[in-house]
Amino acid sequence: MKLVPLADKVVVRQIPEDPKTPGGILLPEGRPGWIHQGRVLSVGDGWLLPDGSRAKLQIREGDRVLFQSPGTQIILNGESLLILSEEEVLAVVE
Amino acid sequence: MKLVPLADKVVVRQIPEDPKTPGGILLPEGRPGWIHQGRVLSVGDGWLLPDGSRAKLQIREGDRVLFQSPGTQIILNGESLLILSEEEVLAVVE
Amino acid sequence: MKLVPLADKVVVRQIPEDPKTPGGILLPEGRPGWIHQGRVLSVGDGWLLPDGSRAKLQIREGDRVLFQSPGTQIILNGESLLILSEEEVLAVVE
Amino acid sequence: MKLVPLADKVVVRQIPEDPKTPGGILLPEGRPGWIHQGRVLSVGDGWLLPDGSRAKLQIREGDRVLFQSPGTQIILNGESLLILSEEEVLAVVE
Amino acid sequence: MKLVPLADKVVVRQIPEDPKTPGGILLPEGRPGWIHQGRVLSVGDGWLLPDGSRAKLQIREGDRVLFQSPGTQIILNGESLLILSEEEVLAVVE
Amino acid sequence: MKLVPLADKVVVRQIPEDPKTPGGILLPEGRPGWIHQGRVLSVGDGWLLPDGSRAKLQIREGDRVLFQSPGTQIILNGESLLILSEEEVLAVVE
Amino acid sequence: MKLVPLADKVVVRQIPEDPKTPGGILLPEGRPGWIHQGRVLSVGDGWLLPDGSRAKLQIREGDRVLFQSPGTQIILNGESLLILSEEEVLAVVE
């Protein structure tokens, strides 16, 4: 069973946060938001353009991404996944 | 009697949720939203483009889809159906 | 005396709801909205496109349509009519 | 003294409502809105298009129109007139 | 010292309202808004179009205009002037 | 050290208001807003157009401008400057 | 580990504010906002255009920028970074 996201959406497997990992990504304390990390499992066909074609997403399958939005969380085959719009992704971590 | 949705809309027959099915799709407990599944019965002619043509929907008849929106629920021939915009569909399940 | 709707608007004669008709269209109980049915009497010239032409509406005169919006109700020649935008029509019933 | 409306605007002379006229246009009782009738005295040059030209209005001088919006009311030469956008006009009565 | 308005803006010298002038323009009593008259002193270069050119305003220097918006009022050389967008002008009085 | 504004933004050196200067620009008393004057020090590359090019701003370096918006105020080299969008500029004073 | 921002986003290393530095950039006291400075570390591929291509950002890697928005703050490799949209950048300091 596999999730195929639509249009500008991507399916992401969240990477658990470990605030003690050196070199990791932290959100400064005392801030309301929280930065999440995830691995992209699948990507939609892209943004609909005025001529009816699609602009491919910049995010690729396998990318490690940062996002602040909680997204839409589901559990598939016992695994917690998130569906996000590419707009909600802040950056790719290389 | 058949429903023909307009433009970006699709008619979906909801699949009853069974939180015990292994390999099923669950929403984590304690979350306000709720993910629904459904089978697509018919799809609209697509998104209106600036040149007056239509961009076909990505969803096809027979697709199994995930959505969080409650949609517009109606009962046709004793069967509960939903009308959703393609935008409200999160992903196709393959 | 006849009503000619503008642009994306359609004139609809509401079909009285009979929740007991078998094969009819019902809204599940306990829901805030209510699905209405109607017969389309006349349709506007369509959506204005960037080149100044009009994209014809998908709804045709004589169509039987479903809608949730109350629309704008008027009484013409003793008959209750509604004016709706095509966007407010959920589906055509065939 | 004459009013020349701009762009999508039309000048309308309201037709007094007579709820007893047979064949007239009534709003069902107990509804918050109210449908008005009027005769179009003059029309604007139309909607600005992306190429800088104008899409002519569908409403013509002399049309009898229905509208729900109160519009902007002024008194010119002792006569009560309304200025409306074509978007606020529901239908032309023929 | 002269004001050159930008884009869709016009500079207007307000015409004092005299509710007793026969043939004048009145707002019916008991209405919250108020219609103002003015003479156009200068006009902007027009609306920016997608190709980077400008669509000239429909209002011309010297036009007598009606508007409901208070606009932005300034006093230049002892004279009270208003800056309005063309969108805020209801009609030209001929 | 110099400020290069982006896109539709301009850098303005505010001209102190002197309500007693004859021929000056005043805001009528008792009004909530306040009209400011300034000299334009630098201008952005202009508005992004759909083809990726830029529509040059109408405001030029050296222009004396009127604006009601407070803008974003900063102190650079001991001098108070404002950053405004061209949209916030009401008119050029000649 | 490096952050690659998407689309219109840029990654910025904030420059600590020193209100005593002569020639520095200050926000006048008693104002609610606060101007920040930063050095641009990486920039996104640019704004999506209607033909599917990207309009390159005006900001370049290495630019010193001013911004009022707090942005999205993260700590990467012990260093505090911000992710901003180019729209949130007020000006480049040269």
XYZ file of C-alpha atoms in Angstrom:
658
model
C 0.000 0.000 0.000
C 1.492 3.299 -1.159
C 0.413 6.929 -0.961
C 0.521 8.982 -4.188
C 0.135 12.660 -3.259
C -1.640 15.088 -5.602
C -0.364 18.277 -7.257
C 1.903 20.237 -4.870
C 1.743 17.720 -2.025
C 4.501 15.490 -0.708
C 4.470 12.487 1.637
C 7.087 12.718 4.369
C 8.285 10.252 7.028
C 9.096 12.357 10.071
C 12.593 12.031 11.568
C 12.378 11.956 15.369
C 13.912 15.025 16.968
C 16.934 14.535 19.189
C 17.912 17.869 20.706
C 21.172 16.412 21.968
C 22.636 15.270 18.631
C 25.655 17.453 17.874
C 25.344 19.095 14.506
C 21.600 18.627 14.631
C 18.878 21.141 13.954
C 17.424 22.859 16.955
C 14.797 25.422 17.519
C 15.874 27.980 20.078
C 14.101 27.508 23.381
C 11.181 29.629 24.344
C 9.822 29.879 20.798
C 6.233 29.002 19.997
C 6.914 27.085 16.736
C 8.920 23.925 16.316
C 11.020 22.818 13.351
C 10.512 19.262 12.142
C 12.656 17.096 9.912
C 11.522 14.395 7.521
C 12.454 12.168 4.597
C 10.372 12.606 1.416
C 8.743 9.318 0.321
C 6.785 10.512 -2.698
C 5.948 13.788 -4.454
C 2.930 15.061 -6.400
C 2.851 15.884 -10.119
C 3.473 19.555 -9.419
C 1.786 22.944 -9.608
C -0.945 23.460 -12.226
C 0.115 26.131 -14.739
C -2.241 28.382 -16.762
C -1.618 26.310 -19.935
C -2.747 23.157 -18.151
C 0.714 21.629 -17.741
C 2.410 21.053 -14.385
C 5.534 22.694 -12.940
C 7.491 19.848 -11.332
C 8.126 20.188 -7.622
C 11.629 21.177 -6.521
C 11.570 18.544 -3.812
C 12.605 15.046 -4.929
C 11.925 11.607 -3.488
C 14.516 10.875 -0.817
C 15.147 14.512 0.094
C 15.620 15.357 3.766
C 13.436 18.388 4.458
C 12.742 20.933 7.202
C 9.242 22.203 7.926
C 7.419 24.091 10.642
C 3.838 23.227 9.674
C 2.388 20.176 11.466
C 0.992 18.942 8.111
C -1.675 16.228 7.979
C -0.556 13.213 9.947
C -1.678 9.650 9.149
C -0.531 6.172 10.170
C 0.023 3.812 7.254
C 1.105 0.217 7.880
C 1.939 1.182 11.444
C 4.184 4.032 10.331
C 3.515 7.704 11.008
C 3.514 9.780 7.824
C 2.796 13.428 7.001
C 1.287 15.047 3.938
C 2.562 18.574 3.283
C 2.354 21.108 0.487
C 5.747 21.972 -1.023
C 4.988 25.539 0.131
C 5.181 24.352 3.728
C 8.723 23.006 3.295
C 11.350 25.510 4.411
C 14.492 23.924 3.032
C 16.194 20.745 1.905
C 19.059 19.562 4.141
C 22.100 18.333 2.227
C -29.825 7.892 -11.125
C -26.216 9.074 -11.350
C -24.331 12.123 -10.067
C -22.155 14.027 -12.551
C -19.927 16.414 -10.590
C -18.897 19.782 -12.059
C -15.421 21.193 -12.771
C -12.978 20.207 -10.006
C -15.447 18.121 -8.018
C -15.490 14.370 -7.501
C -18.140 11.986 -6.124
C -16.755 9.587 -3.535
C -18.259 6.572 -1.764
C -16.791 6.610 1.737
C -15.002 3.457 2.939
C -15.975 2.731 6.548
C -13.055 3.182 8.916
C -11.871 0.129 10.801
C -9.105 1.171 13.183
C -8.224 -2.481 13.842
C -7.423 -3.527 10.268
C -3.696 -4.263 10.046
C -2.066 -2.214 7.335
C -4.912 0.247 7.482
C -4.765 4.001 7.659
C -5.089 5.518 11.082
C -5.124 8.983 12.446
C -3.084 9.242 15.616
C -5.245 9.510 18.702
C -5.859 12.805 20.337
C -5.871 14.753 17.082
C -8.744 17.047 16.164
C -9.004 16.052 12.464
C -9.844 12.666 11.073
C -8.640 11.053 7.850
C -11.295 9.456 5.676
C -10.972 6.980 2.832
C -13.217 6.627 -0.184
C -13.617 5.187 -3.673
C -14.082 7.715 -6.517
C -17.316 7.094 -8.452
C -17.161 9.978 -10.925
C -15.025 13.046 -11.625
C -15.722 16.522 -13.010
C -14.475 17.911 -16.329
C -11.529 19.592 -14.619
C -10.163 23.022 -13.744
C -11.099 25.952 -16.000
C -7.968 27.400 -17.665
C -7.520 30.999 -18.874
C -7.990 29.914 -22.530
C -11.378 28.402 -21.685
C -10.255 24.764 -21.864
C -10.191 22.408 -18.875
C -7.207 20.796 -17.127
C -8.277 17.190 -16.490
C -8.332 16.135 -12.866
C -5.510 13.913 -11.630
C -7.980 11.694 -9.811
C -9.586 8.963 -11.943
C -12.801 6.992 -11.523
C -12.132 4.007 -9.294
C -9.259 5.628 -7.376
C -9.063 5.021 -3.643
C -8.457 8.401 -2.018
C -7.622 9.912 1.362
C -9.189 13.170 2.555
C -9.558 15.124 5.774
C -12.379 17.459 4.703
C -15.899 16.237 5.588
C -17.047 17.218 2.061
C -20.745 17.543 1.245
C -22.556 14.382 2.206
C -25.712 13.174 0.463
C -27.675 9.897 0.390
C -28.455 8.641 -3.103
C -30.452 5.436 -3.595
C -29.899 4.639 0.064
C -26.133 5.000 -0.265
C -24.050 7.658 1.480
C -21.922 9.656 -0.970
C -19.615 12.651 -0.667
C -18.838 15.478 -3.065
C -15.326 16.898 -2.713
C -13.089 19.243 -4.647
C -9.923 17.586 -5.956
C -8.074 20.135 -3.788
C -9.517 18.471 -0.697
C -8.049 15.083 -1.624
C -4.717 14.458 0.094
C -3.498 11.417 -1.794
C -4.431 8.385 -3.859
C -3.814 5.016 -2.156
C -2.303 2.389 -4.447
C -41.754 37.567 -18.312
C -38.445 35.669 -18.328
C -35.234 35.898 -16.302
C -31.932 36.006 -18.215
C -29.091 35.388 -15.741
C -25.698 37.049 -16.205
C -22.242 35.489 -16.619
C -21.867 32.431 -14.370
C -25.393 32.550 -12.961
C -28.238 30.095 -13.553
C -31.963 30.296 -12.819
C -33.294 27.188 -11.093
C -36.827 26.030 -10.210
C -36.484 24.199 -6.901
C -37.816 20.611 -6.738
C -39.666 20.102 -3.452
C -37.858 17.697 -1.159
C -39.643 14.487 -0.277
C -37.526 12.567 2.233
C -39.687 9.470 1.778
C -39.238 8.969 -1.989
C -37.244 5.793 -2.555
C -34.195 6.442 -4.648
C -34.333 10.064 -3.695
C -31.546 12.299 -2.474
C -31.342 12.745 1.247
C -29.115 14.606 3.568
C -28.194 12.547 6.610
C -30.015 13.667 9.725
C -28.326 15.834 12.266
C -26.295 17.759 9.687
C -26.380 21.541 9.600
C -26.543 21.923 5.794
C -29.294 20.738 3.508
C -29.041 19.537 -0.096
C -31.542 21.014 -2.532
C -32.574 19.846 -5.977
C -33.722 21.958 -8.881
C -34.372 22.117 -12.608
C -32.308 24.670 -14.585
C -34.532 27.130 -16.490
C -31.859 29.362 -18.029
C -28.102 29.840 -17.914
C -25.774 32.844 -18.193
C -23.286 33.503 -20.994
C -20.465 31.978 -19.003
C -17.239 32.907 -17.225
C -15.295 35.928 -18.501
C -11.856 34.853 -19.786
C -8.715 37.035 -19.928
C -9.113 37.504 -23.704
C -12.617 38.896 -23.215
C -14.467 35.837 -24.479
C -16.713 33.670 -22.310
C -16.242 30.043 -21.223
C -19.680 28.451 -21.609
C -21.185 27.033 -18.444
C -21.152 23.263 -18.033
C -24.754 23.316 -16.836
C -27.385 23.277 -19.595
C -31.023 24.358 -19.629
C -33.166 21.498 -18.400
C -30.459 19.940 -16.198
C -31.482 18.587 -12.822
C -28.937 19.911 -10.307
C -27.937 19.492 -6.656
C -26.850 22.434 -4.537
C -26.304 23.245 -0.874
C -26.287 27.042 -1.109
C -29.668 28.701 -0.478
C -29.042 30.961 -3.521
C -31.096 34.112 -4.066
C -34.780 33.263 -3.989
C -37.425 35.249 -5.863
C -41.079 34.672 -6.795
C -41.837 35.254 -10.473
C -45.385 34.840 -11.786
C -46.275 33.094 -8.556
C -43.459 30.589 -8.914
C -40.482 30.327 -6.566
C -37.156 30.531 -8.414
C -33.520 30.620 -7.348
C -30.507 32.338 -8.859
C -27.213 30.519 -8.250
C -23.661 30.737 -9.511
C -22.514 27.612 -11.365
C -19.869 27.361 -8.630
C -22.623 26.709 -6.098
C -23.926 23.695 -8.027
C -22.487 20.444 -6.687
C -23.514 18.026 -9.427
C -25.933 17.277 -12.227
C -28.284 14.335 -11.590
C -28.741 12.049 -14.592
C -26.736 66.627 -16.179
C -25.930 62.977 -16.877
C -24.023 60.275 -14.995
C -21.391 58.287 -16.922
C -20.431 55.238 -14.832
C -16.896 53.841 -14.945
C -15.656 50.362 -15.908
C -18.063 47.673 -14.645
C -20.565 50.084 -13.127
C -24.126 50.821 -14.288
C -26.584 53.574 -13.373
C -30.051 52.251 -12.564
C -33.392 53.968 -11.910
C -35.137 51.859 -9.301
C -38.635 50.575 -10.117
C -40.878 50.898 -7.045
C -41.863 47.537 -5.640
C -45.538 46.638 -5.668
C -46.015 43.312 -3.923
C -49.606 43.065 -5.153
C -48.964 43.259 -8.902
C -49.833 39.886 -10.442
C -46.918 38.485 -12.361
C -44.555 40.627 -10.391
C -41.327 39.696 -8.670
C -41.578 38.983 -4.991
C -39.196 37.985 -2.328
C -40.656 35.309 -0.063
C -41.649 36.706 3.312
C -39.452 36.259 6.295
C -36.228 36.509 4.313
C -33.522 38.963 5.309
C -32.633 40.150 1.779
C -34.862 41.998 -0.631
C -34.887 41.862 -4.417
C -35.002 45.195 -6.237
C -35.875 46.002 -9.825
C -34.533 48.811 -11.948
C -34.145 50.224 -15.440
C -30.553 50.706 -16.683
C -29.864 54.317 -17.698
C -26.197 54.049 -18.640
C -23.386 51.504 -18.538
C -19.612 51.694 -18.033
C -16.958 50.870 -20.631
C -16.578 47.355 -19.260
C -14.095 45.136 -17.425
C -10.373 45.860 -17.853
C -8.628 42.887 -19.518
C -4.945 41.941 -19.148
C -4.135 43.342 -22.613
C -5.536 46.727 -21.615
C -8.753 46.473 -23.631
C -12.224 46.337 -22.084
C -14.749 43.463 -22.104
C -18.098 45.126 -22.801
C -20.735 44.692 -20.131
C -23.534 42.214 -20.823
C -26.104 44.684 -19.519
C -27.345 47.234 -22.059
C -28.954 50.642 -21.651
C -32.689 50.187 -21.206
C -32.446 46.704 -19.649
C -34.752 45.892 -16.771
C -32.599 44.265 -14.095
C -32.930 42.458 -10.758
C -30.494 43.026 -7.923
C -30.240 42.320 -4.209
C -27.414 44.720 -3.346
C -28.579 48.158 -2.126
C -25.940 49.765 -4.406
C -24.902 53.392 -3.934
C -27.974 55.595 -3.957
C -27.923 59.234 -5.089
C -30.582 61.801 -5.992
C -29.958 63.532 -9.337
C -32.362 66.205 -10.563
C -34.825 65.097 -7.915
C -34.714 61.510 -9.097
C -33.386 58.600 -7.051
C -30.679 56.649 -8.889
C -28.418 53.742 -7.994
C -24.890 52.893 -9.060
C -24.154 49.160 -9.134
C -21.399 46.912 -10.413
C -22.549 44.506 -13.127
C -21.509 41.758 -10.691
C -24.288 42.865 -8.350
C -26.969 42.375 -11.011
C -28.626 38.974 -10.728
C -30.532 38.834 -14.002
C -32.141 40.782 -16.813
C -35.953 40.569 -16.957
C -37.334 40.133 -20.478
C 3.852 73.193 -6.557
C 1.854 70.444 -8.275
C 0.806 66.892 -7.294
C 1.468 64.098 -9.794
C -0.481 61.022 -8.675
C 0.871 57.524 -9.306
C -0.635 54.609 -11.252
C -4.416 54.438 -10.706
C -4.623 57.507 -8.487
C -6.226 60.866 -9.249
C -6.025 64.254 -7.509
C -9.440 65.833 -6.974
C -10.540 69.270 -5.749
C -13.702 68.688 -3.764
C -16.823 70.678 -4.765
C -18.631 71.890 -1.639
C -21.981 70.216 -1.178
C -25.066 72.392 -1.283
C -28.104 70.263 -0.527
C -30.421 73.072 -1.594
C -29.162 73.521 -5.179
C -31.915 72.403 -7.556
C -30.676 69.775 -9.961
C -27.877 68.952 -7.590
C -26.761 65.573 -6.362
C -28.115 64.527 -3.023
C -27.765 61.532 -0.855
C -31.101 60.465 0.636
C -31.363 61.333 4.291
C -30.793 58.778 6.936
C -28.113 56.935 4.968
C -24.733 56.224 6.519
C -22.601 57.070 3.450
C -22.287 60.428 1.759
C -21.703 61.175 -1.914
C -19.031 63.751 -2.712
C -18.341 65.676 -5.888
C -15.026 66.900 -7.184
C -13.090 68.242 -10.142
C -10.128 66.126 -11.342
C -6.859 68.097 -11.324
C -4.448 65.389 -12.441
C -4.445 61.664 -13.165
C -1.899 58.862 -12.762
C -0.247 56.907 -15.593
C -2.792 54.122 -15.272
C -3.101 50.482 -14.240
C -0.028 48.256 -14.577
C -0.705 45.443 -17.083
C 0.980 42.003 -17.133
C 3.195 43.028 -20.085
C 4.521 45.994 -18.111
C 2.585 48.663 -20.000
C -0.110 50.847 -18.438
C -3.850 50.939 -19.165
C -4.740 54.628 -19.238
C -7.319 55.757 -16.708
C -10.844 56.437 -17.973
C -11.001 59.615 -15.932
C -9.494 62.699 -17.597
C -8.169 65.955 -16.191
C -11.064 68.366 -15.736
C -13.713 65.658 -15.244
C -16.371 66.270 -12.615
C -16.630 63.053 -10.603
C -18.790 61.468 -7.905
C -17.306 59.371 -5.122
C -18.359 57.944 -1.775
C -14.898 57.153 -0.361
C -13.393 59.919 1.806
C -10.050 59.438 -0.017
C -6.826 60.861 1.415
C -7.251 64.544 2.132
C -4.372 67.038 2.069
C -4.101 70.829 2.007
C -1.814 72.165 -0.727
C -1.237 75.906 -1.070
C -4.164 76.484 1.254
C -6.485 74.412 -0.870
C -8.089 71.153 0.218
C -7.378 68.298 -2.193
C -8.141 64.583 -2.242
C -6.220 61.632 -3.638
C -8.422 58.754 -4.789
C -7.991 55.556 -6.747
C -9.990 55.488 -9.987
C -11.740 52.446 -8.471
C -13.222 54.728 -5.807
C -14.853 56.990 -8.387
C -18.473 56.028 -9.029
C -19.217 58.085 -12.128
C -18.334 61.115 -14.198
C -20.992 63.876 -14.264
C -21.537 65.386 -17.721
C 27.077 52.363 3.486
C 24.072 52.481 1.155
C 20.623 50.855 1.118
C 19.524 49.133 -2.104
C 15.782 48.440 -1.838
C 14.257 45.365 -3.480
C 11.522 45.068 -6.118
C 8.793 47.682 -5.516
C 10.458 49.298 -2.517
C 11.977 52.771 -2.255
C 14.226 54.384 0.362
C 13.012 57.813 1.442
C 14.542 60.540 3.618
C 11.645 62.114 5.467
C 11.199 65.908 5.175
C 10.304 67.365 8.586
C 6.771 68.704 8.680
C 6.322 72.406 9.305
C 2.617 73.176 9.543
C 3.294 76.893 9.379
C 5.136 76.986 6.038
C 2.962 78.838 3.541
C 2.342 76.773 0.445
C 3.154 73.649 2.380
C 1.231 70.440 2.574
C -1.069 70.094 5.513
C -3.411 67.467 6.751
C -6.660 68.975 8.002
C -6.901 68.964 11.759
C -8.902 66.355 13.547
C -8.067 63.608 11.070
C -6.630 60.305 12.225
C -4.036 59.896 9.453
C -1.078 62.156 8.748
C 0.545 62.984 5.418
C 4.323 62.763 5.279
C 6.771 64.140 2.750
C 10.110 62.709 1.741
C 12.928 62.731 -0.792
C 13.586 59.431 -2.638
C 17.183 58.224 -2.181
C 17.029 54.950 -4.092
C 14.467 52.763 -5.831
C 14.053 49.013 -6.326
C 14.263 47.140 -9.644
C 10.506 47.238 -10.036
C 7.459 44.969 -10.070
C 7.953 41.342 -11.135
C 5.946 40.614 -14.310
C 4.577 37.194 -15.389
C 7.362 36.811 -17.995
C 10.009 37.269 -15.312
C 11.021 40.779 -16.301
C 10.505 43.846 -14.097
C 8.229 46.862 -14.641
C 10.331 49.867 -13.635
C 8.953 51.958 -10.805
C 7.351 55.291 -11.695
C 9.166 56.965 -8.839
C 12.715 58.138 -9.614
C 15.683 58.890 -7.394
C 15.426 62.483 -6.194
C 11.616 62.649 -6.373
C 9.789 64.462 -3.606
C 6.911 62.210 -2.559
C 3.813 62.244 -0.353
C 2.748 59.217 1.667
C 0.386 58.404 4.513
C 1.849 55.026 5.525
C 4.438 55.195 8.336
C 6.656 52.795 6.342
C 9.553 50.962 7.991
C 11.806 53.434 9.741
C 15.527 52.869 10.275
C 18.472 55.050 11.279
C 21.469 54.751 8.974
C 24.653 56.735 9.692
C 22.680 58.797 12.167
C 20.031 59.689 9.606
C 16.387 58.625 9.794
C 15.256 56.803 6.648
C 12.058 55.056 5.587
C 11.461 52.052 3.350
C 8.131 52.134 1.514
C 6.475 50.217 -1.283
C 5.708 52.353 -4.336
C 2.063 51.429 -3.679
C 2.231 53.407 -0.436
C 3.275 56.596 -2.212
C 0.302 58.835 -2.969
C 1.880 61.337 -5.335
C 5.054 63.026 -6.499
C 5.294 66.756 -5.691
C 6.663 68.855 -8.556
C 25.290 19.769 6.533
C 23.853 22.577 4.422
C 20.410 24.153 4.030
C 19.056 24.578 0.477
C 16.033 26.896 0.632
C 13.111 26.463 -1.783
C 11.637 28.898 -4.309
C 11.601 32.471 -2.903
C 13.287 31.589 0.390
C 16.752 32.558 1.582
C 18.896 31.327 4.489
C 20.381 34.167 6.533
C 22.928 34.258 9.357
C 21.805 37.046 11.667
C 24.347 39.796 12.479
C 24.142 40.690 16.170
C 22.803 44.175 16.741
C 25.099 46.694 18.390
C 23.178 49.911 18.954
C 26.393 51.750 19.831
C 28.319 51.133 16.589
C 28.704 54.456 14.775
C 27.401 54.228 11.240
C 25.266 51.272 12.212
C 21.618 50.688 11.564
C 19.281 51.585 14.372
C 15.586 51.456 14.880
C 14.309 54.580 16.587
C 13.410 53.962 20.209
C 9.852 53.459 21.241
C 8.865 51.643 18.053
C 7.159 48.257 18.174
C 9.128 46.613 15.319
C 12.847 45.943 15.196
C 15.156 45.927 12.192
C 17.503 42.974 11.876
C 20.613 42.531 9.783
C 21.964 39.339 8.304
C 24.338 37.751 5.800
C 22.738 35.598 3.077
C 24.144 32.039 3.069
C 22.032 30.507 0.295
C 19.097 31.438 -1.917
C 16.195 29.512 -3.453
C 15.638 28.873 -7.171
C 13.296 31.836 -7.413
C 9.645 32.707 -8.001
C 7.541 30.301 -10.075
C 6.312 32.019 -13.258
C 3.150 31.145 -15.217
C 5.206 29.375 -17.920
C 6.768 27.096 -15.305
C 10.181 28.755 -15.279
C 11.633 30.588 -12.273
C 12.411 34.285 -11.859
C 15.795 34.379 -10.105
C 15.853 36.129 -6.758
C 17.386 39.597 -6.598
C 19.247 38.695 -3.436
C 22.578 36.911 -3.958
C 24.644 34.685 -1.709
C 26.854 36.867 0.488
C 24.510 39.876 0.463
C 24.070 41.809 3.695
C 20.341 42.336 4.135
C 17.895 44.220 6.347
C 14.590 42.694 7.461
C 11.888 43.358 10.023
C 10.202 39.942 9.986
C 11.487 37.517 12.646
C 11.585 34.752 9.974
C 11.827 31.089 10.953
C 14.764 30.578 13.261
C 16.690 27.310 13.512
C 20.012 26.253 15.020
C 22.242 24.306 12.635
C 25.630 23.029 13.803
C 25.334 25.290 16.829
C 24.746 28.350 14.702
C 21.528 30.359 14.671
C 20.087 30.735 11.172
C 16.913 32.272 9.744
C 14.801 31.304 6.764
C 13.028 34.253 5.121
C 11.084 34.887 1.950
C 12.737 37.443 -0.352
C 9.536 39.467 0.136
C 10.444 39.898 3.790
C 13.805 41.483 2.974
C 13.624 45.281 2.989
C 16.928 46.158 1.378
C 20.475 45.074 0.646
C 23.186 47.049 2.481
C 26.183 47.934 0.289
